[in-house]
Amino acid sequence: RQKRLAYRKKHEPYYNWKDLQIILDKMERELPKNDNGELDYTKMELMNLQKLIIMYIYLKENVLRDNLVQLKIKRNYQSGENSNYIYKSLTGEYVIVLNYYKNQNDHGEQIITISKKVSNLIDLLIDKKNENNINYEYLFVQNNGDMYKNGLSQVIQSITKQQTGFKIGINDIRASVATYYKNLPESFEDYLNNKNEKPFTISWVPISMINTYQDIPEEVKKTENGKE
């Protein structure tokens, strides 16, 4: 394992997290517009909308492993649930609940609140799935309603290959985020306090989900409750 990590660190390409977010800009430039020239997400094809949501989650919302391929759709919070699922809160935002992931025994249930913009896109995606009679149990499925057999990493690699010419996977994104925060000129806490809006909600993500743990400053090595 150590040899493999050392090889990756020396030879594999590094992607700047800020640069990766350009992918979203490129994807949105290709979207249909209404008569006023504004983006019209309602005119998107279902699978293109799903791809946009996936990229928004991985580039804007959180730092996750490939844990969302079996993300069940629930009506509300389920106490004692042992699967990963998503539900809509009373305030309109969707909430991802992770109960099944690599270090679940150490970190327990994880709660991730999705932004209002992406929540609106998820609403639209579910509506389109209903219109097309596509598998409603899970949020992300193939066009025929079947589950993705190999997770979402290949989906993300396909999107990034199309937009950038490079296959950029989930681990590449996670490493770029960790390195970005490590290299901030000020402390992580000061950086967030100086912003009107948090650019990346890393606080509620178990730090074990990030590859480059040893390279992350202490300010980042905390969950929402201030515990490592």
PDB file of C-alpha atoms in Angstrom:
ATOM      1  CA  ARG A   1       0.000   0.000   0.000  1.00  0.00           C
ATOM      2  CA  GLN A   2       2.794   2.444   0.906  1.00  0.00           C
ATOM      3  CA  LYS A   3       4.585   1.792  -2.379  1.00  0.00           C
ATOM      4  CA  ARG A   4       1.367   2.362  -4.303  1.00  0.00           C
ATOM      5  CA  LEU A   5       0.682   5.635  -2.496  1.00  0.00           C
ATOM      6  CA  ALA A   6       4.255   6.800  -3.029  1.00  0.00           C
ATOM      7  CA  TYR A   7       4.004   6.014  -6.739  1.00  0.00           C
ATOM      8  CA  ARG A   8       0.715   7.881  -7.047  1.00  0.00           C
ATOM      9  CA  LYS A   9       2.102  10.912  -5.257  1.00  0.00           C
ATOM     10  CA  LYS A  10       5.102  11.031  -7.582  1.00  0.00           C
ATOM     11  CA  HIS A  11       3.569  10.121 -10.923  1.00  0.00           C
ATOM     12  CA  GLU A  12      -0.176  10.730 -10.988  1.00  0.00           C
ATOM     13  CA  PRO A  13      -1.459  14.129 -12.118  1.00  0.00           C
ATOM     14  CA  TYR A  14      -2.790  16.630  -9.601  1.00  0.00           C
ATOM     15  CA  TYR A  15      -5.928  18.590 -10.398  1.00  0.00           C
ATOM     16  CA  ASN A  16      -6.557  21.987  -8.845  1.00  0.00           C
ATOM     17  CA  TRP A  17      -9.957  22.020  -7.144  1.00  0.00           C
ATOM     18  CA  LYS A  18     -10.805  25.521  -8.376  1.00  0.00           C
ATOM     19  CA  ASP A  19      -9.965  24.460 -11.913  1.00  0.00           C
ATOM     20  CA  LEU A  20     -12.205  21.405 -11.611  1.00  0.00           C
ATOM     21  CA  GLN A  21     -15.200  23.623 -10.901  1.00  0.00           C
ATOM     22  CA  ILE A  22     -14.849  25.007 -14.420  1.00  0.00           C
ATOM     23  CA  ILE A  23     -16.390  21.688 -15.485  1.00  0.00           C
ATOM     24  CA  LEU A  24     -19.714  22.880 -14.074  1.00  0.00           C
ATOM     25  CA  ASP A  25     -19.415  26.162 -15.947  1.00  0.00           C
ATOM     26  CA  LYS A  26     -18.825  24.271 -19.187  1.00  0.00           C
ATOM     27  CA  MET A  27     -21.748  21.952 -18.565  1.00  0.00           C
ATOM     28  CA  GLU A  28     -24.107  24.851 -17.882  1.00  0.00           C
ATOM     29  CA  ARG A  29     -23.009  26.729 -21.003  1.00  0.00           C
ATOM     30  CA  GLU A  30     -24.378  23.801 -22.995  1.00  0.00           C
ATOM     31  CA  LEU A  31     -27.797  23.892 -21.314  1.00  0.00           C
ATOM     32  CA  PRO A  32     -31.004  25.067 -23.018  1.00  0.00           C
ATOM     33  CA  LYS A  33     -32.149  28.625 -22.293  1.00  0.00           C
ATOM     34  CA  ASN A  34     -35.527  30.309 -22.122  1.00  0.00           C
ATOM     35  CA  ASP A  35     -36.635  33.339 -24.142  1.00  0.00           C
ATOM     36  CA  ASN A  36     -34.880  35.657 -21.671  1.00  0.00           C
ATOM     37  CA  GLY A  37     -31.560  33.890 -22.141  1.00  0.00           C
ATOM     38  CA  GLU A  38     -31.685  32.260 -18.697  1.00  0.00           C
ATOM     39  CA  LEU A  39     -30.832  28.618 -18.089  1.00  0.00           C
ATOM     40  CA  ASP A  40     -33.894  26.417 -18.369  1.00  0.00           C
ATOM     41  CA  TYR A  41     -33.225  23.202 -16.469  1.00  0.00           C
ATOM     42  CA  THR A  42     -36.752  21.950 -17.214  1.00  0.00           C
ATOM     43  CA  LYS A  43     -35.775  21.442 -20.862  1.00  0.00           C
ATOM     44  CA  MET A  44     -32.839  19.189 -19.990  1.00  0.00           C
ATOM     45  CA  GLU A  45     -32.929  15.519 -20.864  1.00  0.00           C
ATOM     46  CA  LEU A  46     -33.244  13.369 -17.758  1.00  0.00           C
ATOM     47  CA  MET A  47     -29.785  11.763 -17.893  1.00  0.00           C
ATOM     48  CA  ASN A  48     -28.045  15.082 -18.569  1.00  0.00           C
ATOM     49  CA  LEU A  49     -29.817  16.557 -15.556  1.00  0.00           C
ATOM     50  CA  GLN A  50     -28.698  13.616 -13.437  1.00  0.00           C
ATOM     51  CA  LYS A  51     -25.097  14.073 -14.556  1.00  0.00           C
ATOM     52  CA  LEU A  52     -25.227  17.767 -13.671  1.00  0.00           C
ATOM     53  CA  ILE A  53     -26.532  16.962 -10.177  1.00  0.00           C
ATOM     54  CA  ILE A  54     -23.827  14.354  -9.611  1.00  0.00           C
ATOM     55  CA  MET A  55     -21.112  16.827 -10.566  1.00  0.00           C
ATOM     56  CA  TYR A  56     -22.625  19.557  -8.393  1.00  0.00           C
ATOM     57  CA  ILE A  57     -22.639  17.222  -5.400  1.00  0.00           C
ATOM     58  CA  TYR A  58     -19.039  16.080  -5.846  1.00  0.00           C
ATOM     59  CA  LEU A  59     -17.595  19.472  -6.791  1.00  0.00           C
ATOM     60  CA  LYS A  60     -19.708  21.840  -4.678  1.00  0.00           C
ATOM     61  CA  GLU A  61     -21.490  20.030  -1.871  1.00  0.00           C
ATOM     62  CA  ASN A  62     -19.154  17.572  -0.109  1.00  0.00           C
ATOM     63  CA  VAL A  63     -16.131  15.289  -0.199  1.00  0.00           C
ATOM     64  CA  LEU A  64     -17.389  11.737  -0.528  1.00  0.00           C
ATOM     65  CA  ARG A  65     -16.191   8.386  -1.642  1.00  0.00           C
ATOM     66  CA  ASP A  66     -18.292   6.501  -4.184  1.00  0.00           C
ATOM     67  CA  ASN A  67     -21.170   6.166  -1.692  1.00  0.00           C
ATOM     68  CA  LEU A  68     -24.130   7.550  -3.632  1.00  0.00           C
ATOM     69  CA  VAL A  69     -24.781   4.829  -6.197  1.00  0.00           C
ATOM     70  CA  GLN A  70     -27.338   3.148  -3.899  1.00  0.00           C
ATOM     71  CA  LEU A  71     -28.878   6.333  -2.519  1.00  0.00           C
ATOM     72  CA  LYS A  72     -32.481   5.465  -1.685  1.00  0.00           C
ATOM     73  CA  ILE A  73     -35.242   8.070  -1.831  1.00  0.00           C
ATOM     74  CA  LYS A  74     -37.150   8.301   1.449  1.00  0.00           C
ATOM     75  CA  ARG A  75     -40.024  10.520   2.573  1.00  0.00           C
ATOM     76  CA  ASN A  76     -38.357  11.530   5.829  1.00  0.00           C
ATOM     77  CA  TYR A  77     -35.564  10.750   8.290  1.00  0.00           C
ATOM     78  CA  GLN A  78     -35.430   7.050   9.154  1.00  0.00           C
ATOM     79  CA  SER A  79     -34.111   6.271  12.626  1.00  0.00           C
ATOM     80  CA  GLY A  80     -32.165   3.019  12.679  1.00  0.00           C
ATOM     81  CA  GLU A  81     -31.897   2.784   8.888  1.00  0.00           C
ATOM     82  CA  ASN A  82     -28.765   0.895   7.797  1.00  0.00           C
ATOM     83  CA  SER A  83     -28.621   2.139   4.211  1.00  0.00           C
ATOM     84  CA  ASN A  84     -27.678   5.408   2.514  1.00  0.00           C
ATOM     85  CA  TYR A  85     -30.679   7.533   1.597  1.00  0.00           C
ATOM     86  CA  ILE A  86     -31.915  11.028   0.795  1.00  0.00           C
ATOM     87  CA  TYR A  87     -35.046  12.818   1.976  1.00  0.00           C
ATOM     88  CA  LYS A  88     -36.528  16.292   1.674  1.00  0.00           C
ATOM     89  CA  SER A  89     -36.533  18.428   4.817  1.00  0.00           C
ATOM     90  CA  LEU A  90     -39.409  20.662   5.874  1.00  0.00           C
ATOM     91  CA  THR A  91     -37.412  23.700   4.714  1.00  0.00           C
ATOM     92  CA  GLY A  92     -37.154  22.317   1.177  1.00  0.00           C
ATOM     93  CA  GLU A  93     -33.512  21.212   1.145  1.00  0.00           C
ATOM     94  CA  TYR A  94     -32.634  17.589   0.550  1.00  0.00           C
ATOM     95  CA  VAL A  95     -30.619  15.759   3.181  1.00  0.00           C
ATOM     96  CA  ILE A  96     -28.261  12.871   2.462  1.00  0.00           C
ATOM     97  CA  VAL A  97     -27.916  10.369   5.297  1.00  0.00           C
ATOM     98  CA  LEU A  98     -24.941   8.018   5.152  1.00  0.00           C
ATOM     99  CA  ASN A  99     -25.104   4.863   7.251  1.00  0.00           C
ATOM    100  CA  TYR A 100     -23.109   2.576   4.991  1.00  0.00           C
ATOM    101  CA  TYR A 101     -19.565   3.626   4.061  1.00  0.00           C
ATOM    102  CA  LYS A 102     -15.981   2.529   4.600  1.00  0.00           C
ATOM    103  CA  ASN A 103     -15.452   3.848   8.149  1.00  0.00           C
ATOM    104  CA  GLN A 104     -19.035   3.761   9.381  1.00  0.00           C
ATOM    105  CA  ASN A 105     -18.089   1.924  12.583  1.00  0.00           C
ATOM    106  CA  ASP A 106     -15.765   4.754  13.601  1.00  0.00           C
ATOM    107  CA  HIS A 107     -17.858   7.755  12.565  1.00  0.00           C
ATOM    108  CA  GLY A 108     -21.457   6.553  12.622  1.00  0.00           C
ATOM    109  CA  GLU A 109     -24.317   8.192  10.776  1.00  0.00           C
ATOM    110  CA  GLN A 110     -23.413  11.243   8.690  1.00  0.00           C
ATOM    111  CA  ILE A 111     -25.896  13.991   7.775  1.00  0.00           C
ATOM    112  CA  ILE A 112     -25.304  16.149   4.694  1.00  0.00           C
ATOM    113  CA  THR A 113     -27.677  19.004   3.851  1.00  0.00           C
ATOM    114  CA  ILE A 114     -27.759  19.843   0.149  1.00  0.00           C
ATOM    115  CA  SER A 115     -27.932  23.436  -1.080  1.00  0.00           C
ATOM    116  CA  LYS A 116     -31.234  24.924  -2.216  1.00  0.00           C
ATOM    117  CA  LYS A 117     -30.120  25.141  -5.842  1.00  0.00           C
ATOM    118  CA  VAL A 118     -29.161  21.478  -6.080  1.00  0.00           C
ATOM    119  CA  SER A 119     -32.260  20.499  -4.072  1.00  0.00           C
ATOM    120  CA  ASN A 120     -34.394  22.196  -6.733  1.00  0.00           C
ATOM    121  CA  LEU A 121     -32.566  20.215  -9.413  1.00  0.00           C
ATOM    122  CA  ILE A 122     -33.200  16.988  -7.479  1.00  0.00           C
ATOM    123  CA  ASP A 123     -36.910  17.852  -7.349  1.00  0.00           C
ATOM    124  CA  LEU A 124     -36.864  18.266 -11.111  1.00  0.00           C
ATOM    125  CA  LEU A 125     -34.980  14.989 -11.584  1.00  0.00           C
ATOM    126  CA  ILE A 126     -37.520  13.053  -9.503  1.00  0.00           C
ATOM    127  CA  ASP A 127     -40.379  14.638 -11.460  1.00  0.00           C
ATOM    128  CA  LYS A 128     -38.772  13.614 -14.746  1.00  0.00           C
ATOM    129  CA  LYS A 129     -38.235  10.069 -13.464  1.00  0.00           C
ATOM    130  CA  ASN A 130     -41.904   9.843 -12.546  1.00  0.00           C
ATOM    131  CA  GLU A 131     -42.903  11.081 -16.005  1.00  0.00           C
ATOM    132  CA  ASN A 132     -40.734   8.404 -17.611  1.00  0.00           C
ATOM    133  CA  ASN A 133     -41.690   5.615 -15.176  1.00  0.00           C
ATOM    134  CA  ILE A 134     -38.060   5.116 -14.161  1.00  0.00           C
ATOM    135  CA  ASN A 135     -37.046   3.255 -10.972  1.00  0.00           C
ATOM    136  CA  TYR A 136     -38.079   5.558  -8.142  1.00  0.00           C
ATOM    137  CA  GLU A 137     -36.396   3.674  -5.279  1.00  0.00           C
ATOM    138  CA  TYR A 138     -32.932   5.119  -5.927  1.00  0.00           C
ATOM    139  CA  LEU A 139     -31.950   8.651  -6.900  1.00  0.00           C
ATOM    140  CA  PHE A 140     -29.227   7.798  -9.412  1.00  0.00           C
ATOM    141  CA  VAL A 141     -29.933   5.030 -11.920  1.00  0.00           C
ATOM    142  CA  GLN A 142     -29.207   4.258 -15.547  1.00  0.00           C
ATOM    143  CA  ASN A 143     -31.554   5.333 -18.318  1.00  0.00           C
ATOM    144  CA  ASN A 144     -33.335   1.963 -18.210  1.00  0.00           C
ATOM    145  CA  GLY A 145     -33.805   2.191 -14.441  1.00  0.00           C
ATOM    146  CA  ASP A 146     -31.076  -0.318 -13.569  1.00  0.00           C
ATOM    147  CA  MET A 147     -28.477   0.372 -10.902  1.00  0.00           C
ATOM    148  CA  TYR A 148     -24.932   1.402 -11.850  1.00  0.00           C
ATOM    149  CA  LYS A 149     -22.978  -1.800 -11.278  1.00  0.00           C
ATOM    150  CA  ASN A 150     -19.603  -0.115 -10.802  1.00  0.00           C
ATOM    151  CA  GLY A 151     -20.589   2.963  -8.805  1.00  0.00           C
ATOM    152  CA  LEU A 152     -20.571   6.589  -9.931  1.00  0.00           C
ATOM    153  CA  SER A 153     -16.827   6.965 -10.410  1.00  0.00           C
ATOM    154  CA  GLN A 154     -17.013   5.761 -14.019  1.00  0.00           C
ATOM    155  CA  VAL A 155     -19.902   8.152 -14.662  1.00  0.00           C
ATOM    156  CA  ILE A 156     -17.821  11.049 -13.328  1.00  0.00           C
ATOM    157  CA  GLN A 157     -14.802   9.954 -15.352  1.00  0.00           C
ATOM    158  CA  SER A 158     -16.939   9.905 -18.491  1.00  0.00           C
ATOM    159  CA  ILE A 159     -18.233  13.426 -17.783  1.00  0.00           C
ATOM    160  CA  THR A 160     -14.788  14.846 -17.046  1.00  0.00           C
ATOM    161  CA  LYS A 161     -13.308  13.147 -20.110  1.00  0.00           C
ATOM    162  CA  GLN A 162     -15.964  14.776 -22.275  1.00  0.00           C
ATOM    163  CA  GLN A 163     -15.489  18.218 -20.707  1.00  0.00           C
ATOM    164  CA  THR A 164     -11.717  18.322 -20.204  1.00  0.00           C
ATOM    165  CA  GLY A 165     -10.143  15.505 -22.177  1.00  0.00           C
ATOM    166  CA  PHE A 166      -8.981  13.853 -18.947  1.00  0.00           C
ATOM    167  CA  LYS A 167     -10.537  11.037 -16.929  1.00  0.00           C
ATOM    168  CA  ILE A 168     -10.844  12.547 -13.455  1.00  0.00           C
ATOM    169  CA  GLY A 169     -12.288  10.259 -10.796  1.00  0.00           C
ATOM    170  CA  ILE A 170     -13.752  10.702  -7.337  1.00  0.00           C
ATOM    171  CA  ASN A 171     -10.413  10.131  -5.591  1.00  0.00           C
ATOM    172  CA  ASP A 172      -8.816  12.820  -7.770  1.00  0.00           C
ATOM    173  CA  ILE A 173     -11.515  15.291  -6.702  1.00  0.00           C
ATOM    174  CA  ARG A 174     -11.153  14.425  -3.021  1.00  0.00           C
ATOM    175  CA  ALA A 175      -7.372  14.784  -3.144  1.00  0.00           C
ATOM    176  CA  SER A 176      -7.639  18.143  -4.912  1.00  0.00           C
ATOM    177  CA  VAL A 177      -9.977  19.497  -2.208  1.00  0.00           C
ATOM    178  CA  ALA A 178      -7.739  18.344   0.629  1.00  0.00           C
ATOM    179  CA  THR A 179      -4.664  19.838  -1.006  1.00  0.00           C
ATOM    180  CA  TYR A 180      -6.501  23.097  -1.719  1.00  0.00           C
ATOM    181  CA  TYR A 181      -7.326  23.634   1.943  1.00  0.00           C
ATOM    182  CA  LYS A 182      -3.861  22.533   3.047  1.00  0.00           C
ATOM    183  CA  ASN A 183      -2.337  25.266   0.897  1.00  0.00           C
ATOM    184  CA  LEU A 184      -4.531  28.140   2.092  1.00  0.00           C
ATOM    185  CA  PRO A 185      -2.419  31.189   3.094  1.00  0.00           C
ATOM    186  CA  GLU A 186      -4.521  31.595   6.255  1.00  0.00           C
ATOM    187  CA  SER A 187      -6.084  29.173   8.679  1.00  0.00           C
ATOM    188  CA  PHE A 188      -9.109  27.208   7.530  1.00  0.00           C
ATOM    189  CA  GLU A 189     -11.283  28.826  10.207  1.00  0.00           C
ATOM    190  CA  ASP A 190     -10.183  32.353   9.266  1.00  0.00           C
ATOM    191  CA  TYR A 191     -10.719  31.561   5.616  1.00  0.00           C
ATOM    192  CA  LEU A 192     -14.344  30.568   6.217  1.00  0.00           C
ATOM    193  CA  ASN A 193     -14.975  33.518   8.541  1.00  0.00           C
ATOM    194  CA  ASN A 194     -13.791  35.920   5.850  1.00  0.00           C
ATOM    195  CA  LYS A 195     -16.280  34.548   3.325  1.00  0.00           C
ATOM    196  CA  ASN A 196     -19.940  35.468   3.075  1.00  0.00           C
ATOM    197  CA  GLU A 197     -20.713  31.918   2.056  1.00  0.00           C
ATOM    198  CA  LYS A 198     -18.845  28.699   2.699  1.00  0.00           C
ATOM    199  CA  PRO A 199     -17.357  27.626  -0.650  1.00  0.00           C
ATOM    200  CA  PHE A 200     -17.193  23.953   0.278  1.00  0.00           C
ATOM    201  CA  THR A 201     -18.878  22.344   3.244  1.00  0.00           C
ATOM    202  CA  ILE A 202     -16.079  20.052   4.291  1.00  0.00           C
ATOM    203  CA  SER A 203     -16.886  20.318   8.010  1.00  0.00           C
ATOM    204  CA  TRP A 204     -19.454  17.550   8.190  1.00  0.00           C
ATOM    205  CA  VAL A 205     -17.451  14.989   6.247  1.00  0.00           C
ATOM    206  CA  PRO A 206     -15.586  12.265   8.169  1.00  0.00           C
ATOM    207  CA  ILE A 207     -11.938  13.067   7.609  1.00  0.00           C
ATOM    208  CA  SER A 208     -11.236   9.397   6.992  1.00  0.00           C
ATOM    209  CA  MET A 209     -13.063   9.834   3.689  1.00  0.00           C
ATOM    210  CA  ILE A 210     -10.236  12.027   2.419  1.00  0.00           C
ATOM    211  CA  ASN A 211      -7.152  10.297   1.030  1.00  0.00           C
ATOM    212  CA  THR A 212      -4.511  12.803   2.065  1.00  0.00           C
ATOM    213  CA  TYR A 213      -5.286  12.869   5.788  1.00  0.00           C
ATOM    214  CA  GLN A 214      -1.710  13.517   6.883  1.00  0.00           C
ATOM    215  CA  ASP A 215      -1.461  16.559   4.624  1.00  0.00           C
ATOM    216  CA  ILE A 216      -4.522  18.366   5.978  1.00  0.00           C
ATOM    217  CA  PRO A 217      -4.141  21.126   8.599  1.00  0.00           C
ATOM    218  CA  GLU A 218      -5.610  20.601  12.054  1.00  0.00           C
ATOM    219  CA  GLU A 219      -8.393  23.126  11.420  1.00  0.00           C
ATOM    220  CA  VAL A 220      -9.803  20.877   8.733  1.00  0.00           C
ATOM    221  CA  LYS A 221      -9.479  17.679  10.766  1.00  0.00           C
ATOM    222  CA  LYS A 222     -12.811  18.215  12.463  1.00  0.00           C
ATOM    223  CA  THR A 223     -16.383  17.136  11.952  1.00  0.00           C
ATOM    224  CA  GLU A 224     -19.350  19.414  12.539  1.00  0.00           C
ATOM    225  CA  ASN A 225     -19.201  18.609  16.263  1.00  0.00           C
ATOM    226  CA  GLY A 226     -15.532  19.514  16.522  1.00  0.00           C
ATOM    227  CA  LYS A 227     -14.345  15.927  16.866  1.00  0.00           C
ATOM    228  CA  GLU A 228     -11.852  14.144  14.692  1.00  0.00           C
TER     229      GLU A 228
END
